[in-house]
Tab-separated table of C-alpha atoms and ligand atoms in Angstrom:
chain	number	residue	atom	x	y	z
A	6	UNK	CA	91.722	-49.486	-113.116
A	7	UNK	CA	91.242	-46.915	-110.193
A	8	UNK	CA	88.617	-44.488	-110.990
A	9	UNK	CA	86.964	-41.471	-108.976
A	10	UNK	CA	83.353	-43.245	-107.586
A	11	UNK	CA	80.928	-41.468	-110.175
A	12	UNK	CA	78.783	-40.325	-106.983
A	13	UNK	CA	81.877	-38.580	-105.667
A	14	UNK	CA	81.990	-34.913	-105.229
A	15	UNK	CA	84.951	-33.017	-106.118
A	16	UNK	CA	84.569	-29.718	-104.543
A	17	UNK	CA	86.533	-29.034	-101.583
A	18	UNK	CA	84.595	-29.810	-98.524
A	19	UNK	CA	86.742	-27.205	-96.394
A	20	UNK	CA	86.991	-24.701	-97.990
A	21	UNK	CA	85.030	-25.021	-101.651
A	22	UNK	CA	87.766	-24.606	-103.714
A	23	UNK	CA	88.820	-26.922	-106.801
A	24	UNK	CA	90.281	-29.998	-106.500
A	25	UNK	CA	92.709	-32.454	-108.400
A	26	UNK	CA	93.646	-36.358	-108.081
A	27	UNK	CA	96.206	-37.076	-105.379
A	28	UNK	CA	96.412	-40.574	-104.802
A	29	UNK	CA	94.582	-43.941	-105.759
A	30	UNK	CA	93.709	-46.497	-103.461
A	31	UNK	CA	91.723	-49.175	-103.078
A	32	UNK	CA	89.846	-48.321	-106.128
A	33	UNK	CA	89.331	-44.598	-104.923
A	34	UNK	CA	90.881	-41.472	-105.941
A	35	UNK	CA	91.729	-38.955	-103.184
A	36	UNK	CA	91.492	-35.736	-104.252
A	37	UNK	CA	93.670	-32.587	-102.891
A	38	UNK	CA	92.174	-29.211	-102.540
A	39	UNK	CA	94.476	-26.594	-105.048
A	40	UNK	CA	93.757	-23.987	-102.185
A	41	UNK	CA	93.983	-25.622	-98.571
A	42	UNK	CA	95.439	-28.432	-99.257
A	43	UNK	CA	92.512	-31.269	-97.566
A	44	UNK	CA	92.808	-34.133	-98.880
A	45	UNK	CA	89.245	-36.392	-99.209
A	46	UNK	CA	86.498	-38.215	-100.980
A	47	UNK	CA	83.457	-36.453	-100.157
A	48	UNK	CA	80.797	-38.850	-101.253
A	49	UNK	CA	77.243	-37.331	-101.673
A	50	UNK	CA	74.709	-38.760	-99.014
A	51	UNK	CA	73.118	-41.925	-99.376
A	52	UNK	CA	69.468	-42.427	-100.097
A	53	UNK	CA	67.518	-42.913	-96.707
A	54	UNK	CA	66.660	-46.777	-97.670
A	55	UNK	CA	70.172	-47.132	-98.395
A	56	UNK	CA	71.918	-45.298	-95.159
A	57	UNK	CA	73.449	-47.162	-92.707
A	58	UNK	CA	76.636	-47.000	-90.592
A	59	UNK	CA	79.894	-46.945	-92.370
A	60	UNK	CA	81.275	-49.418	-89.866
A	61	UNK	CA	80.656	-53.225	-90.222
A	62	UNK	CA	78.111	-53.947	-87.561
A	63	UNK	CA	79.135	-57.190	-86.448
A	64	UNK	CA	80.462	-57.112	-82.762
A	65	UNK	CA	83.267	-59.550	-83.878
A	66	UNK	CA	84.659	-56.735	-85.679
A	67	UNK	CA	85.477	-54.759	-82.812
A	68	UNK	CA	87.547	-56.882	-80.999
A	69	UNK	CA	90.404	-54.632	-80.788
A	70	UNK	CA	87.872	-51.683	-80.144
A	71	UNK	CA	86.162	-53.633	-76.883
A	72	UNK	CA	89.848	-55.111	-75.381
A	73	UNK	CA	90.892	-51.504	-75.621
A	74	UNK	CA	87.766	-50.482	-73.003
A	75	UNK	CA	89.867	-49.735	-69.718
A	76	UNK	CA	92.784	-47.383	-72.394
A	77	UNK	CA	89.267	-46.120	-73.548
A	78	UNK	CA	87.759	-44.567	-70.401
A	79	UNK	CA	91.008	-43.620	-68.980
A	80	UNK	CA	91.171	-41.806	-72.371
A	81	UNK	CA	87.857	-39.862	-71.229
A	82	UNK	CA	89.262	-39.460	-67.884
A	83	UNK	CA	92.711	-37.445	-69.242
A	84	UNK	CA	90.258	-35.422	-71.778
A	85	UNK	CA	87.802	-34.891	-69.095
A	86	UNK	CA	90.707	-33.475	-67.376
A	87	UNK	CA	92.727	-31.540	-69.545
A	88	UNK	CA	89.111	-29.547	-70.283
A	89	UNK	CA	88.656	-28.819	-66.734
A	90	UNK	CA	91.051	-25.476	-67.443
A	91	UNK	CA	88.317	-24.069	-69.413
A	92	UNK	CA	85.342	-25.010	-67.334
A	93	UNK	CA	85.050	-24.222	-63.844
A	94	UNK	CA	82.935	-27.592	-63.202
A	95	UNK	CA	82.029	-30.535	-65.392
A	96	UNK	CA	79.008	-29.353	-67.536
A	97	UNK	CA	76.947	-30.853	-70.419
A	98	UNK	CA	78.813	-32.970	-72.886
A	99	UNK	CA	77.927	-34.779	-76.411
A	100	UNK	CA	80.597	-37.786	-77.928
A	101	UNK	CA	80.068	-37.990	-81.488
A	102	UNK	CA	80.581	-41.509	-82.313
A	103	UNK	CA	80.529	-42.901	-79.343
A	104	UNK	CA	80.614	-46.628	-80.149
A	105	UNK	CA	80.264	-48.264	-77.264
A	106	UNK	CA	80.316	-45.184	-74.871
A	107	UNK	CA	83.782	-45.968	-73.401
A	108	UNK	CA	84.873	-42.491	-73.710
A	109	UNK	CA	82.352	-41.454	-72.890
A	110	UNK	CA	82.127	-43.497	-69.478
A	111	UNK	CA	85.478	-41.657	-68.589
A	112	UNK	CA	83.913	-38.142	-68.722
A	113	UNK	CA	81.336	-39.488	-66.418
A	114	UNK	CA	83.799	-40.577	-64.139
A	115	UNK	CA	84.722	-36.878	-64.022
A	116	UNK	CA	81.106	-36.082	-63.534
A	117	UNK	CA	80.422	-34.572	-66.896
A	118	UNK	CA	76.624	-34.824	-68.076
A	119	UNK	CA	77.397	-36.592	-71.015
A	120	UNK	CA	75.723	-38.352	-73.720
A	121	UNK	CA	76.267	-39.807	-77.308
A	122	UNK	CA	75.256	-40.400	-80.501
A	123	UNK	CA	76.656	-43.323	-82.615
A	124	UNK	CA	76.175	-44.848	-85.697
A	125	UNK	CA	76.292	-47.983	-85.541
A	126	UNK	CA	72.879	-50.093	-84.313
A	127	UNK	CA	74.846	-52.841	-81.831
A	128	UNK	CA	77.462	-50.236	-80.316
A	129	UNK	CA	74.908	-48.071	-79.607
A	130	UNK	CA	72.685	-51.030	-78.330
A	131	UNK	CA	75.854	-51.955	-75.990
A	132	UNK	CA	76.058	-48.295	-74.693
A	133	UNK	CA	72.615	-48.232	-73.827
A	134	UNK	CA	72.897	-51.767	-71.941
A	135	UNK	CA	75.756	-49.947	-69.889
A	136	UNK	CA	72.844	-47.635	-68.956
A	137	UNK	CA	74.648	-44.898	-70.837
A	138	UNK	CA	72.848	-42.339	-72.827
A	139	UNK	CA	73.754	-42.947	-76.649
A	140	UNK	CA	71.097	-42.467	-79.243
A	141	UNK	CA	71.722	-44.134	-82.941
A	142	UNK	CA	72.295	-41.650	-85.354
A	143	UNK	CA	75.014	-39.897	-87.420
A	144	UNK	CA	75.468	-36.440	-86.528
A	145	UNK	CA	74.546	-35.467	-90.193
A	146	UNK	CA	70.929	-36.251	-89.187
A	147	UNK	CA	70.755	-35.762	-85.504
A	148	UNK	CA	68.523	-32.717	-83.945
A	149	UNK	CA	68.271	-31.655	-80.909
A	150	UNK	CA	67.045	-28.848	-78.587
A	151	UNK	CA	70.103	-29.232	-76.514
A	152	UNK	CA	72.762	-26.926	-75.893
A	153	UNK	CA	76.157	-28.626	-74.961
A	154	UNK	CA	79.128	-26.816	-73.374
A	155	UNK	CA	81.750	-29.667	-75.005
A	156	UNK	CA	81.197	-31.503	-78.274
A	157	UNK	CA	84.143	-34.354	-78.686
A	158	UNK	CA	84.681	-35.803	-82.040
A	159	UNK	CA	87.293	-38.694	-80.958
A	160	UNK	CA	89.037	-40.187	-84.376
A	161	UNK	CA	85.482	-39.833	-86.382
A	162	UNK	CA	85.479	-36.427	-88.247
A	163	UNK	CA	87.294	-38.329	-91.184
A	164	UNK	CA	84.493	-40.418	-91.810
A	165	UNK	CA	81.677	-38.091	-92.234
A	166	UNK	CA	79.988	-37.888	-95.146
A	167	UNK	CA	79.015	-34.055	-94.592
A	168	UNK	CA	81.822	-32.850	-92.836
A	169	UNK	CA	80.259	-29.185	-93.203
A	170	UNK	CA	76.576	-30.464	-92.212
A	171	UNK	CA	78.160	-31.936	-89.593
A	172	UNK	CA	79.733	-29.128	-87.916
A	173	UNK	CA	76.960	-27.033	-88.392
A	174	UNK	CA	74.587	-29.135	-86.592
A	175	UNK	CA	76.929	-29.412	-83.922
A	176	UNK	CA	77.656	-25.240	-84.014
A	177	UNK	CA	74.430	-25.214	-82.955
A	178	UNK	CA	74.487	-27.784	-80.727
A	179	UNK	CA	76.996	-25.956	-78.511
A	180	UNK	CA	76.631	-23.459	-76.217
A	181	UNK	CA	77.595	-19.908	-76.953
A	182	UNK	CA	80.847	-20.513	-75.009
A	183	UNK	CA	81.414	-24.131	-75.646
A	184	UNK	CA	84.186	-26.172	-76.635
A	185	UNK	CA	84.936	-28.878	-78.873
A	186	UNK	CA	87.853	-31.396	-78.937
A	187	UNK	CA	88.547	-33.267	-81.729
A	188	UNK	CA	91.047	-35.917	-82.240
A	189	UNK	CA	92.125	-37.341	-85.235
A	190	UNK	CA	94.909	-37.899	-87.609
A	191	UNK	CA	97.408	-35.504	-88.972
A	192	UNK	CA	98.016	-35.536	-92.539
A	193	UNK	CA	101.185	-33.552	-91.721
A	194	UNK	CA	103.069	-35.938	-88.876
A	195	UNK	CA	105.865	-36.833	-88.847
A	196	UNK	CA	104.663	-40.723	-89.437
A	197	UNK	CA	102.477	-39.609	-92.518
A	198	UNK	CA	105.552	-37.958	-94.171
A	199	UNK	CA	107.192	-40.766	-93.663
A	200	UNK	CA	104.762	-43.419	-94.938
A	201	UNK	CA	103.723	-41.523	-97.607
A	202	UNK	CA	101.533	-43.463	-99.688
A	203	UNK	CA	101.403	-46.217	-97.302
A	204	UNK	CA	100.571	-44.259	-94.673
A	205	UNK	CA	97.595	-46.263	-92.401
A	206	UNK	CA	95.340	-43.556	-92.323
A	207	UNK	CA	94.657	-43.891	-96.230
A	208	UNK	CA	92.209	-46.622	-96.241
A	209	UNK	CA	88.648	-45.808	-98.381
A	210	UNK	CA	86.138	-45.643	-98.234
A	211	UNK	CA	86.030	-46.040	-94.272
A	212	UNK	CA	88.281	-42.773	-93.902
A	213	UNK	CA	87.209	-40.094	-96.381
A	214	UNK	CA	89.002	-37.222	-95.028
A	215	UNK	CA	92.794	-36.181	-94.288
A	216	UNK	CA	92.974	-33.304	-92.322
A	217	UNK	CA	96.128	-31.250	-91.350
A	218	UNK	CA	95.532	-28.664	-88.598
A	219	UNK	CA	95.562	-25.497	-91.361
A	220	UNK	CA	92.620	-26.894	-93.092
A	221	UNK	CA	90.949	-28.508	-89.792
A	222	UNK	CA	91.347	-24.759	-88.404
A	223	UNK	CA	89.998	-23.260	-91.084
A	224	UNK	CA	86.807	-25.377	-91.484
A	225	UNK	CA	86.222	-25.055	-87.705
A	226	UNK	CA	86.668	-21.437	-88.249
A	227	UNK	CA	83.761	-21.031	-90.336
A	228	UNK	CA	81.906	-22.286	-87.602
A	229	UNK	CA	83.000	-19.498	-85.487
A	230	UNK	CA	85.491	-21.934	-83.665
A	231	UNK	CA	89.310	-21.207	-83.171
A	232	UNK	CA	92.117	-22.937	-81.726
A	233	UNK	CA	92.805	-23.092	-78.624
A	234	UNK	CA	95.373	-26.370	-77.864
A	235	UNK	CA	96.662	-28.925	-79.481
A	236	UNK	CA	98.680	-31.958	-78.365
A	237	UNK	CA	99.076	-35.502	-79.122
A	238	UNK	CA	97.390	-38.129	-77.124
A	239	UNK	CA	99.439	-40.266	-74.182
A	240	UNK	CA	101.630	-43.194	-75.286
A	241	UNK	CA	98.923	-45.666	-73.874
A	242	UNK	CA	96.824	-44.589	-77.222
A	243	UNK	CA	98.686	-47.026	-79.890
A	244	UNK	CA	98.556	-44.626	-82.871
A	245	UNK	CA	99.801	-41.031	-82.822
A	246	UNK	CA	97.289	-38.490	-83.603
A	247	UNK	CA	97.099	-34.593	-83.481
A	248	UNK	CA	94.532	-33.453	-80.941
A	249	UNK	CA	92.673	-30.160	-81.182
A	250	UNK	CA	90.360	-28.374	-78.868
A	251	UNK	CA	88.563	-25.499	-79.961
A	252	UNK	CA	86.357	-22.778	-78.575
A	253	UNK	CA	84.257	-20.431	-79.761
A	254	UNK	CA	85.551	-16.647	-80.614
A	255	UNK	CA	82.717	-14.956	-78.009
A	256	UNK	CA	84.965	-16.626	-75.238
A	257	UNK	CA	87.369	-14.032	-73.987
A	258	UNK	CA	91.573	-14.927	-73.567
B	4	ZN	ZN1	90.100	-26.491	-99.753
């Protein structure tokens, strides 16, 4: 029997509103917002002796993730690029969920200042051994005097825990006239339409949102980000997602 996890929350993450059932899998329920429409399982934060990274650590388990390295910084190298129409140099960047800093190693290459923060102990480790700059932590729990002029969020907003903790740490993280890109999936493709149920995207507890960009835009929003762009990523990328950069509203069209 599928059941919704008893420490599951059932309030709407984006927007606060009440939720009902949508879909069981893998002995979760996924629960649709009646207003906006997200789709999640908002669990409620582990205890501190309990917390860890929601990705296995084992490096074995990110084969795919580590042969995908040279797709990875050429990634960061296109993003890197495609910001440089908002920024009249490369400034001060932060990757949220970095993993092993492969992204981020492409915005270097376009001589951003950037740094990380990742999860997960032996990515992080492996970043570090690159000589890159990636602290272990979740962005729920990171704090920093910093002020960043790009925050990217590359296919990791729909595994946090605190989505709205989240993006009010990194609000503040970001400079009054900063930017952040996010990439992740799009609960309204074409492909997820398609798949429906068996779309590849629904897999809890490892994913445990669904965004479509009307609720992604209005969470942001609350933040005092707006849209900006939005594209999908280059073929090389295997899976199609939606990709959104954002800016504050103080930043003038
Ligand atoms: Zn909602």
């Amino acid at each position: 029997m599928t059941v919704t996890p008893a420490h599951a929350i059932k309030t709407c993450p984006v927007c606060n509103s009440t939720t009902q059932n949508f879909l069981d899998i893998n002995h979760y329920t996924i629960r649709r917002c009646r207003v906006c429409a997200h789709q999640f399982i908002q669990l409620e934060p582990r205890p501190e002796s309990v917390k860890k990274s929601p990705l296995p650590e084992p490096a074995e388990d990110y084969g795919d993730y580590f042969r995908e390295a040279k797709f990875l910084k050429l990634k960061g190298q296109h993003y890197a690029q495609l910001m440089s129409r908002y920024f009249k140099r490369p400034g001060r960047m932060l990757d949220v969920g970095s993993a092993a800093g492969f992204v981020l190693q492409g915005f270097i290459d376009r001589d951003w200042k950037a740094s990380g923060i990742e999860p997960n102990a032996h990515l992080a480790e492996q970043a570090q051994t690159s000589g890159l700059r990636v602290v272990q932590d979740t962005l729920e729990d990171f704090r920093t005097t910093e002020k960043y002029d790009l925050i990217t969020f590359i296919q990791v907003i729909a595994h946090f825990t605190q989505v709205q903790e989240a993006f009010r740490i990194a609000a503040e993280a970001t400079q009054s006239k900063g930017f952040w890109l996010i990439e992740t999936g799009n609960r309204d493709s074409l492909k997820a339409q398609l798949w429906g149920e068996n779309w590849q995207a629904y897999h809890p507890p490892s994913t445990l949102h669904w965004f479509s960009p009307k609720d992604l835009k209005r969470l942001a929003s609350q933040y005092g980000f707006q849209e900006v762009a939005r594209g999908k990523p280059h073929q090389w990328v295997n899976v199609a997602h939606a990709k959104f950069s954002l800016r504050q509203k103080k930043v003038l069209y």
